[in-house]
Each structure stands twice: as structure tokens, then as C-alpha cells.
Amino acid sequence: MYNLDSLSLKIFVEENKDFFLGAVVQKIQMLSKREILLSMRNLGENRKLYINVNPKFAHMNFITDKDNYFIKIPKEPPMFCMLLRKHLEGAKLSTVSVVEYERIVEFYFDIYDEIGSLTPMCMAVELMGKHSNVILYNAQNKIITGCVHNISPEKSSVREVWGGIKYIYPPKQEKTDILKTSISNFYNLDEAQIRDKYYYFSRGLVNFIFEKGYKERAEVFSALQNLALGQNNLIKDFWMQNIKEEGLSLPAECNLNSLIEKYFSYFVMKDLMEGRKNGLLRQIKKEFKRFNDIILNSDKKSNYLSHKEKGDLILANIYKIKEGDKKFSINGVEIILDENKTPSQNAQSYFTLYTKGKKAKEVLEKRKFEAQNNIKYLEEILFSVENADRPDILDEIEEELNEYLLNERGFGANGASSNNKGKRKETGLAVKSIEYQGFTLLLGKNNKQNDYLIRKASNPEDIWLHAKDCPSGHIIIKTENGRKPVTDEVLLFGAKLAKENSPMKENAKASIIYTKRKYLKRPPETHLGYVTYREEREIVI
């Protein structure tokens, strides 16, 4: 992916300057230690400014499409969030500017204390890759009040950033402004040298200009100068191309803010999903190992039957055994005896070992059966995790996994015990609803949703679909409880939907079963989402 360059940042601020100037900060939230959300009001409208200083995708933009984000406010805000709230909530933004040639935006606020004295504060947003930061400092004396993360002398010998010291800009780059140079210095430079010599131009921007197909170097030089002058169309074309390269659709309104939002929110969401999924997958794989070990131990051969055989041989040959004998052999079988016991007592000892071994084997077989069922259930959760496409669905899966671990082992995925064992939370489930040819189809993306669809969201005459003999999302076709017969086209659409939400989505063929919801039954003491069915039919996709 490409970083947000200083030119794009400069144009973004210019495009939104009318809103910025005079805007009042109404609310400040931090979604994480590196994500800040400023709710601002000006010119009769409310906007949310999203600032992300994660080194992988440092950027800022106004949120226009909430579907691009997963906004979950932590119960306990970070300390820097509390600091921003203390100083900036209710403050008016007086000036906003981009530091020349840098990816630094400075927001200056007018703040009045209890006695009415003006104390201007500046929030500097530095979007500089691994050095990205948000720094709050007093605009009069330049003393830093706080920042997202401190930079101590141990971390950097060039520039320190922490509360109580003076704010200074990063060291200037040894580059040249292309608007202040002649074309004669440009002819012999390749793409990498252009990036190293001139301000403004990131790797992506230079590549973009060279890919435009200019035949003369003078045309390339002119195009780069137009970029440096802030030609919006070239910058917009650059970000539109980046969005298309990721296979994404362009936003409805292709202004620079929407383009930046579309591009970076995709990577933020992708990173969030991968991190959440990897955490859940590690926990599930740990449980897989535990149950596979149980199955492996239960399959180990037990010699409890030999104890019964030895006891029977002692009784059958009791007249041949004398008290005090230490062993006895017959038919090639050597039997160890306790010399302090009578032959009858020795036989009884072997029968006791046989009884204990038999009970132990029964317990192991039971544990093996339970382990096999748990593995099947975990395979369903595993598929749900891999198939999840939104963080709120992962929230539901994590909740289900925690409930499962509470029932199995007494603690959740985060290791904490809970008194909410067995309680179901069904409010706000992210069940997907799809409209097709006048019918409503409901899609369950995990076991909590699947269970909810069957118990609460469907009627007896509605149609239920599921992939045959493998995990999949449950599909419910609403029929107004039988008053609206399902057409073949809708049934086929539902079957394709079930295939797409199963491990067989890449297969050439897949079998999908369907029946009326009234023919489903959830047996007692079974896992969430498990059902038996009858009167089913099969569709091969």
C-alpha cells in the first residue's frame, strides 16, 4: 500500500478549510491507542474527523461512510484521550495549516480558562510512517502537554517528544522544491533519484506520473510541477487508481476525502480483521490439540482384559498353587503372585484390577465421544471465524467461544472466569438480510446467529437451507409462514448462498439440503446451532 503523501495532505486540508476554521470540538474519543475521533460542528453540520497514527497506515479523513469502519469505544479511554478532552472539548479551531514540505497538520485552538484568559493550544498530527504521532502543546511557549507515544532519548538521539519539554519540528530533509529549480537539473534523474531530490513526491506519485505515458522529459517535469502546485485532478486520479488496484469500488462522491477514506479504511479493517481472527484461531487450535490428545490417549491399548484372564486362570488352577508362591505359569502365561496372599486373594486382586480398568476404559470412551463432538463443534466455529467479514460478527463468535470455554473448562478465551455461564446475548446480532425477487432471505454467519434464526427469526413454514455434511451458514427463506410459496429461482438463489457460505464454495459441485423449519429439532445438551432434520430434499449446485 501507499503512504499518505504531503501533497495529498495539503490538498485535503485546503478542501476542508472552510469547515475547519471556526469548528467547535464537541466530543473526543479514542478507538485505540493510535486512533482518535474528533466530533466537530461548524456551518450547521456535524462531522467526525478520524486520525490514525498507526505506522502502517497513518492518515486522517472525515468519516462519510460508516460501513467502512468498526467504531467500538473502549470502556476505559487511554490517558491521552482524557488529556485531549480536558483541553480541547468545547474549544474552537482558529487555524489549521500543513507544515511546508512535511506530513504534519497543526490544529490551533482558542481555549479560555476559568478567569477568561486565552491559552492557545496546538494539536500537531504527524503522519510520518513509523514516526507518526499526535502531540498536544501550548502554542505560546511550545511546551508539550502530552502525546500519543513518548519518544525518549533511548528511542531517538535526533528528536525527543514527551510532556514537559519544548516541541520542535523533525529535522528538515535535504531536498529541493521542484518549483524553485530548473529543468536542466531534471533530465538525468531516474524515478528513485526524483523521490530523493525533490520534496512532495512519494514513490507512488512518481510511479503514477511515469505510468501516464509522457514521451518527453519536459512533460514529466511539467506534470510534477503541476502536482507540486496542488493540481487536484492528478492527485484524485492517483488515489482512484490505487483504489481500483485493490479491487475496490470507487465511492459515490470522488472528492479527495472520500478517496482517502475508501483506500485507507480498507487496510485498517483488513488489519483489524486479521489480528482478531489470528487471536481466535490460536485459541481454537489450542482446543483442537487438547481434544486430539484425549482421543489419542483413549485409543491406547489397555491390558485390563488380561487381568480377568489371569484371575480366571488362578481360580481354575487354585489347587496347583501353594501359599507363598511368587509366580505361577500355565499355557505360556506367567502370573505374578503376592506371596503374602492366598491364591484366592490373588485372584480377587486381579479381578479388582480388571474392574477398575474396565471402568477407566468406559470413561475414556465417553471422553473420546465427547472430544469428537467438541472437535466437530470447533470446526464449525473455525469455519465461522474464517468466513467472517465484519468485526461485529467476530464479536459474536468470540462471545460464543467464551461461553463454550466457560462450560468446558470454567474460563473464557481471555482466561477470566465468569458468572454469566449459559446466558445468551441476542440483542444486536448482525444477521444479514438479503432481498431477492420479493423474498427476504436471512443468513447466519456463526452459531449464535444460526441458533437465533431457528428459534426466534423464523416461522414453522419458512424454508431452511444448509450445506450437506459440512459446516455452513444457515439460510432462512421467509414465506410469511407458508402464505407465500417459494419459487424455484428463489430456492436456487438460497442454495447458492448456502454454498458460498460453506467450505465447499470453491468446489465444482456442492450438495445443499433444505426443508421446512418445522422439521428441525435441536436435541437437548447439544452445542449452539446444532439441529437434526427430516423431510429434507437435496439440491446439487
XYZ file of C-alpha atoms in Angstrom:
541
model
C 0.000 0.000 0.000
C 0.986 3.656 -0.432
C 1.517 6.178 2.378
C -0.386 9.429 2.546
C 1.956 11.951 0.920
C 2.395 15.593 1.934
C 0.710 16.882 -1.262
C -2.459 14.863 -0.669
C -2.475 16.007 2.948
C -2.062 19.632 1.903
C -4.907 19.430 -0.622
C -7.140 17.628 1.890
C -6.700 20.453 4.400
C -7.308 23.103 1.711
C -10.504 21.390 0.522
C -11.912 21.307 4.066
C -10.533 24.608 5.362
C -13.943 26.315 5.348
C -15.270 23.699 7.730
C -12.140 23.562 9.880
C -11.951 27.301 10.601
C -14.308 28.095 13.461
C -15.296 24.465 14.083
C -16.081 23.556 17.692
C -14.888 20.252 19.137
C -17.939 18.604 20.690
C -16.598 15.173 21.614
C -13.242 13.392 21.658
C -12.914 9.613 21.580
C -10.088 7.159 21.034
C -10.947 3.842 19.392
C -7.471 2.550 20.248
C -4.154 3.983 21.416
C -3.484 5.195 17.868
C -6.964 6.124 16.620
C -8.595 9.441 17.541
C -12.123 10.527 16.649
C -12.958 14.241 16.883
C -16.644 15.142 16.615
C -16.778 18.703 15.284
C -19.543 21.143 14.375
C -19.437 24.125 12.040
C -21.533 25.746 9.298
C -24.634 23.942 10.566
C -23.252 20.421 10.160
C -21.549 17.766 12.274
C -18.511 15.839 11.077
C -16.225 13.222 12.577
C -12.506 13.635 11.916
C -10.725 10.287 12.059
C -6.994 10.411 12.837
C -4.903 7.236 12.645
C -1.210 7.304 13.584
C -0.579 3.602 13.144
C 2.779 3.477 11.271
C 1.339 1.059 8.689
C -1.431 3.379 7.511
C -1.076 6.820 9.058
C -3.746 9.154 7.676
C -6.696 11.391 8.502
C -10.089 11.939 6.929
C -13.687 12.801 7.693
C -15.933 9.769 8.087
C -18.610 9.780 5.389
C -19.347 6.041 5.091
C -19.807 4.355 8.476
C -19.784 0.905 6.836
C -16.042 1.370 6.277
C -15.337 1.468 9.998
C -15.728 -0.577 13.135
C -16.255 2.046 15.808
C -16.061 0.450 19.240
C -15.339 2.824 22.101
C -13.324 1.212 24.946
C -14.831 1.346 28.429
C -11.694 2.978 29.810
C -10.278 5.657 27.477
C -6.483 5.989 27.164
C -4.790 8.690 29.248
C -4.092 10.810 26.161
C -7.804 10.793 25.340
C -8.565 12.168 28.812
C -5.901 14.835 28.274
C -7.417 15.890 24.943
C -10.879 16.032 26.484
C -9.609 18.214 29.313
C -8.066 20.783 26.974
C -9.948 20.596 23.678
C -13.590 19.639 24.286
C -15.644 22.770 23.629
C -12.647 24.554 22.082
C -12.899 26.467 18.796
C -10.479 25.736 15.973
C -8.931 29.048 14.939
C -6.236 27.982 12.458
C -5.247 24.837 10.590
C -2.141 24.510 8.468
C 0.225 21.976 6.949
C 3.907 22.438 7.750
C 5.680 23.155 4.473
C 7.082 20.028 2.802
C 6.068 17.884 5.797
C 3.265 15.468 6.609
C 2.360 17.478 9.701
C -1.005 19.171 10.218
C -1.263 21.739 13.018
C -4.647 22.476 14.571
C -4.639 25.672 16.674
C -7.428 26.048 19.232
C -8.573 29.050 21.243
C -9.006 27.906 24.840
C -10.141 30.096 27.726
C -9.521 29.202 31.351
C -11.819 29.827 34.352
C -10.957 33.513 34.553
C -11.316 34.119 30.839
C -7.651 34.170 29.894
C -6.816 32.918 26.403
C -4.450 29.931 26.260
C -3.960 28.853 22.644
C -3.165 25.151 22.254
C -1.911 23.280 19.215
C -2.570 19.661 18.295
C 0.119 18.578 15.835
C -0.787 15.480 13.818
C 2.403 13.965 12.418
C 1.682 11.365 9.729
C 5.245 10.266 9.099
C 5.282 6.470 8.870
C 6.939 4.865 11.895
C 7.396 8.325 13.459
C 3.660 9.128 13.340
C 2.337 10.847 16.447
C -0.256 13.260 17.817
C 1.254 15.929 20.064
C -0.598 18.498 22.162
C 1.412 21.560 23.173
C 0.991 25.130 24.398
C 1.095 27.368 21.312
C 2.654 30.266 23.255
C 5.635 28.654 24.945
C 5.778 25.471 22.792
C 5.834 23.230 25.898
C 4.401 19.771 25.204
C 1.401 18.811 27.328
C 1.167 15.200 26.110
C 1.360 12.923 23.088
C 0.139 9.566 21.801
C 3.516 7.983 22.486
C 6.632 9.430 24.074
C 9.988 9.452 22.293
C 12.737 9.252 24.893
C 16.491 9.741 24.345
C 16.827 5.955 24.361
C 14.479 5.717 21.376
C 15.881 8.598 19.349
C 19.032 10.678 19.537
C 17.656 13.137 16.965
C 14.368 14.305 18.465
C 12.682 13.781 21.827
C 8.938 14.066 22.366
C 7.395 13.872 25.836
C 5.392 16.004 28.218
C 7.215 18.958 29.769
C 9.814 19.659 27.066
C 9.683 22.099 24.162
C 8.100 20.996 20.902
C 10.417 21.123 17.905
C 9.854 20.057 14.311
C 11.576 16.962 12.911
C 14.917 17.627 11.167
C 14.411 19.033 7.683
C 15.067 16.793 4.719
C 17.890 17.687 2.383
C 15.705 18.108 -0.671
C 14.763 20.738 -3.236
C 11.452 22.343 -4.154
C 10.754 21.415 -7.788
C 9.047 24.807 -8.221
C 12.337 26.509 -7.399
C 14.577 24.581 -9.753
C 15.190 24.439 -13.497
C 14.547 21.597 -15.895
C 18.245 21.302 -16.669
C 18.767 19.573 -13.315
C 15.989 17.125 -14.062
C 16.929 15.399 -17.326
C 19.346 12.800 -15.994
C 17.314 11.730 -12.924
C 15.568 8.373 -12.701
C 12.437 7.722 -10.624
C 14.288 6.905 -7.397
C 16.508 9.987 -7.733
C 13.470 12.218 -8.269
C 11.992 10.987 -4.985
C 15.280 11.573 -3.181
C 15.963 15.015 -4.682
C 12.572 16.791 -4.535
C 10.049 17.465 -1.801
C 6.450 16.232 -2.005
C 6.878 13.177 -4.201
C 6.303 9.741 -2.769
C 7.184 6.529 -4.588
C 3.573 6.060 -5.629
C 3.178 9.569 -7.011
C 6.348 9.399 -9.103
C 5.420 5.964 -10.477
C 1.949 7.275 -11.287
C 3.325 10.193 -13.308
C 5.768 7.989 -15.240
C 2.987 5.493 -15.994
C 0.878 8.260 -17.556
C 2.892 7.722 -20.739
C 4.557 11.101 -21.183
C 7.032 10.860 -24.073
C 9.159 13.903 -23.297
C 11.032 14.561 -20.052
C 9.799 18.132 -20.226
C 6.221 16.811 -19.986
C 7.143 14.745 -16.920
C 8.783 17.772 -15.323
C 5.711 19.905 -16.055
C 3.385 17.240 -14.628
C 5.433 17.030 -11.408
C 5.346 20.814 -11.108
C 1.579 20.750 -11.530
C 1.450 18.194 -8.746
C 3.592 20.403 -6.512
C 1.209 23.282 -7.245
C -1.578 21.073 -5.902
C -3.420 20.128 -9.071
C -6.374 18.273 -7.585
C -7.261 16.175 -10.612
C -3.859 14.481 -10.764
C -3.945 13.688 -7.039
C -7.500 12.351 -7.302
C -6.580 10.220 -10.323
C -3.679 8.794 -8.316
C -5.899 7.700 -5.417
C -8.636 6.429 -7.745
C -6.063 4.216 -9.443
C -4.862 2.897 -6.059
C -8.424 2.032 -5.065
C -9.040 0.175 -8.318
C -5.767 -1.761 -7.938
C -7.087 -3.155 -4.639
C -10.242 -4.369 -6.403
C -12.443 -1.853 -4.576
C -15.326 0.123 -5.990
C -14.999 3.903 -6.119
C -17.015 5.941 -3.608
C -20.166 7.652 -4.829
C -18.563 11.087 -4.409
C -14.967 11.076 -5.632
C -13.597 14.022 -3.663
C -10.179 13.616 -2.069
C -11.593 12.950 1.401
C -13.772 10.085 0.163
C -10.910 8.589 -1.839
C -8.514 8.689 1.138
C -11.243 7.239 3.345
C -12.019 4.397 0.931
C -8.368 3.445 0.426
C -7.098 3.536 3.992
C -10.227 2.238 5.723
C -9.891 -0.931 3.630
C -6.415 -1.601 5.039
C -7.387 -0.598 8.591
C -10.343 -3.005 8.501
C -8.244 -5.739 6.910
C -5.568 -5.399 9.584
C -8.170 -5.376 12.353
C -9.868 -8.500 10.978
C -6.586 -10.386 10.540
C -5.470 -9.580 14.074
C -8.810 -10.575 15.606
C -9.019 -13.750 13.525
C -5.490 -14.847 14.384
C -6.222 -14.459 18.096
C -9.376 -16.601 17.860
C -7.681 -19.177 15.621
C -4.848 -19.628 18.141
C -7.399 -20.297 20.881
C -9.368 -22.754 18.734
C -6.229 -24.637 17.647
C -5.244 -24.946 21.296
C -8.594 -26.618 21.984
C -8.162 -28.874 18.943
C -4.864 -30.109 20.380
C -6.447 -30.782 23.767
C -9.246 -32.902 22.309
C -6.956 -34.738 19.898
C -4.761 -35.672 22.877
C -7.834 -37.057 24.642
C -8.699 -39.180 21.594
C -5.094 -40.355 21.307
C -4.980 -41.399 24.972
C -8.320 -43.194 24.775
C -7.086 -45.219 21.787
C -4.102 -46.566 23.682
C -4.349 -50.291 24.304
C -5.365 -51.281 27.812
C -4.402 -54.591 29.443
C -7.454 -54.737 31.708
C -8.766 -57.880 29.928
C -5.544 -59.692 30.759
C -6.249 -59.111 34.456
C -9.536 -61.030 34.162
C -7.796 -63.813 32.252
C -5.166 -64.138 34.976
C -7.809 -64.165 37.719
C -9.715 -66.929 35.903
C -6.517 -68.985 35.437
C -5.709 -68.711 39.158
C -9.179 -69.938 40.157
C -9.123 -72.711 37.556
C -5.739 -73.926 38.848
C -6.054 -72.963 42.501
C -5.228 -76.488 43.638
C -1.823 -76.233 41.891
C -0.816 -73.005 43.635
C 0.690 -73.007 47.091
C 0.565 -70.166 49.578
C 3.811 -68.195 49.450
C 4.380 -68.767 45.733
C 5.679 -65.672 43.954
C 4.604 -66.638 40.446
C 2.671 -69.252 38.529
C 2.908 -70.221 34.832
C 0.352 -72.028 32.693
C -0.221 -72.240 28.943
C 2.690 -69.839 28.394
C 1.133 -67.175 30.664
C 3.223 -66.062 33.627
C 1.213 -64.727 36.582
C 2.869 -62.670 39.309
C 1.549 -63.552 42.787
C 1.686 -61.775 46.137
C 3.373 -64.244 48.460
C 1.539 -62.725 51.452
C -1.881 -63.502 49.955
C -3.740 -66.751 49.436
C -4.355 -67.941 45.855
C -7.997 -66.875 46.203
C -6.960 -63.391 47.346
C -4.517 -63.124 44.434
C -7.324 -63.971 42.027
C -9.518 -61.332 43.657
C -6.764 -58.713 43.259
C -6.642 -59.390 39.526
C -10.457 -59.157 39.269
C -10.295 -55.781 41.094
C -7.706 -54.525 38.587
C -9.957 -55.753 35.776
C -12.984 -53.861 37.178
C -11.001 -50.648 37.573
C -9.530 -50.969 34.074
C -12.948 -51.624 32.569
C -14.429 -48.534 34.238
C -11.441 -46.453 33.174
C -11.898 -47.645 29.574
C -15.596 -46.724 29.686
C -14.704 -43.258 30.970
C -12.075 -42.856 28.231
C -14.563 -43.972 25.566
C -17.065 -41.442 26.858
C -14.418 -38.705 26.850
C -13.413 -39.748 23.337
C -17.018 -39.463 22.134
C -17.367 -36.033 23.769
C -13.999 -34.950 22.318
C -15.093 -35.991 18.813
C -18.291 -33.956 19.192
C -16.314 -30.998 20.513
C -13.961 -31.182 17.535
C -16.936 -31.087 15.156
C -18.279 -28.065 17.011
C -14.893 -26.354 16.957
C -14.689 -26.991 13.207
C -17.931 -25.039 12.865
C -16.531 -22.161 14.943
C -13.292 -22.313 12.942
C -15.236 -22.009 9.697
C -17.260 -19.122 11.148
C -14.041 -17.272 12.018
C -12.508 -17.830 8.587
C -15.760 -16.819 6.870
C -16.391 -13.691 8.996
C -16.266 -10.452 7.031
C -17.052 -7.892 9.755
C -15.688 -7.239 13.272
C -19.164 -7.364 14.844
C -19.530 -10.950 13.575
C -16.178 -11.787 15.185
C -17.515 -10.244 18.416
C -20.388 -12.731 18.366
C -18.034 -15.649 17.620
C -15.716 -14.610 20.464
C -18.740 -14.427 22.762
C -19.794 -17.915 21.690
C -16.265 -19.256 22.151
C -16.114 -17.742 25.634
C -19.438 -19.346 26.567
C -18.208 -22.680 25.242
C -14.943 -22.464 27.224
C -16.874 -21.499 30.341
C -18.954 -24.629 30.013
C -15.979 -26.838 29.187
C -13.244 -25.534 31.440
C -14.653 -22.778 33.629
C -12.910 -19.813 31.982
C -13.189 -17.799 28.806
C -10.859 -17.156 25.904
C -9.211 -14.318 27.823
C -8.588 -16.566 30.822
C -11.119 -14.853 33.090
C -13.838 -16.708 34.959
C -17.434 -15.533 34.700
C -20.749 -15.845 36.484
C -22.721 -15.471 33.243
C -22.388 -19.134 32.330
C -25.002 -20.251 29.831
C -26.585 -16.817 29.349
C -27.411 -15.825 25.773
C -26.992 -12.344 24.404
C -29.188 -11.941 21.333
C -29.647 -8.201 21.100
C -27.869 -6.586 18.216
C -26.916 -9.773 16.350
C -25.515 -8.848 12.933
C -27.799 -11.215 10.982
C -27.602 -10.428 7.270
C -30.859 -9.852 5.406
C -30.986 -10.187 1.607
C -33.885 -9.253 -0.666
C -34.383 -11.326 -3.833
C -37.420 -11.372 -6.147
C -39.702 -10.135 -3.395
C -38.465 -12.661 -0.800
C -36.388 -11.990 2.307
C -33.507 -14.384 2.979
C -31.735 -14.391 6.352
C -28.128 -15.574 6.555
C -26.459 -16.766 9.753
C -22.683 -16.228 9.785
C -21.954 -18.049 13.060
C -23.593 -20.446 15.514
C -25.154 -17.687 17.621
C -26.834 -16.258 14.542
C -27.810 -19.711 13.277
C -29.429 -20.563 16.605
C -31.216 -17.213 16.668
C -32.575 -17.712 13.127
C -34.094 -21.067 14.025
C -35.521 -20.146 17.421
C -36.595 -16.540 17.014
C -36.390 -15.202 13.456
C -38.297 -17.868 11.508
C -41.758 -19.400 11.344
C -42.590 -23.128 11.044
C -43.385 -22.898 7.305
C -40.244 -20.947 6.363
C -37.591 -22.769 4.300
C -34.253 -23.716 5.900
C -31.146 -24.485 3.794
C -27.735 -25.831 4.799
C -24.697 -27.392 3.129
C -24.755 -31.181 3.430
C -22.303 -32.892 5.807
C -20.142 -29.828 6.495
C -20.289 -26.551 8.431
C -22.131 -23.702 6.763
C -24.275 -20.694 7.448
C -27.972 -21.387 7.979
C -30.243 -19.820 5.369
C -33.880 -18.993 6.099
C -36.252 -18.043 3.274
C -39.201 -16.127 4.741
C -42.543 -17.334 3.361
C -44.953 -15.375 5.563
C -45.460 -18.686 7.383
C -46.412 -20.544 4.201
C -48.675 -17.928 2.659
C -46.019 -17.043 0.070
C -44.817 -20.154 -1.833
C -41.120 -20.174 -2.688
C -40.272 -20.201 -6.391
C -37.563 -22.403 -7.894
C -35.475 -19.329 -8.703
C -35.517 -18.170 -5.086
C -34.774 -21.682 -3.826
C -31.813 -21.926 -6.216
C -30.572 -18.500 -5.070
C -30.780 -19.642 -1.439
C -28.861 -22.846 -2.272
C -26.108 -20.840 -3.976
C -25.962 -18.592 -0.922
C -25.543 -21.654 1.323
C -22.725 -22.933 -0.920
C -20.966 -19.549 -0.852
C -21.056 -19.628 2.947
C -19.606 -23.107 3.335
C -16.173 -24.746 2.902
C -17.443 -26.016 -0.472
C -17.658 -22.558 -2.026
C -14.646 -23.289 -4.290
C -15.820 -26.812 -5.206
C -17.224 -27.580 -8.651
C -20.213 -29.307 -7.027
C -21.891 -28.966 -3.637
C -24.934 -30.650 -2.110
C -27.383 -28.381 -0.325
C -30.244 -29.727 1.761
C -33.466 -27.884 2.508
C -36.626 -28.473 4.455
C -39.260 -26.530 6.335
C -38.178 -25.032 9.611
C -40.836 -27.032 11.489
C -38.932 -30.228 10.632
C -35.859 -29.047 12.534
C -35.121 -30.063 16.099
C -32.353 -29.137 18.470
C -31.693 -32.095 20.794
C -31.054 -31.254 24.458
C -27.451 -30.944 25.682
C -26.115 -30.181 22.198
C -23.911 -27.336 21.065
C -25.236 -23.996 19.897
C -26.526 -24.081 16.311
C -26.758 -27.917 16.144
C -30.011 -29.286 14.690
C -31.425 -32.535 13.372
C -33.822 -32.531 10.427
C -36.245 -34.671 8.456
C -38.321 -34.460 5.271
C -35.286 -32.894 3.622
C -34.588 -32.549 -0.080
C -31.292 -32.051 -1.847
C -30.058 -29.596 -4.460
C -26.734 -30.091 -6.237
C -25.064 -26.785 -7.148
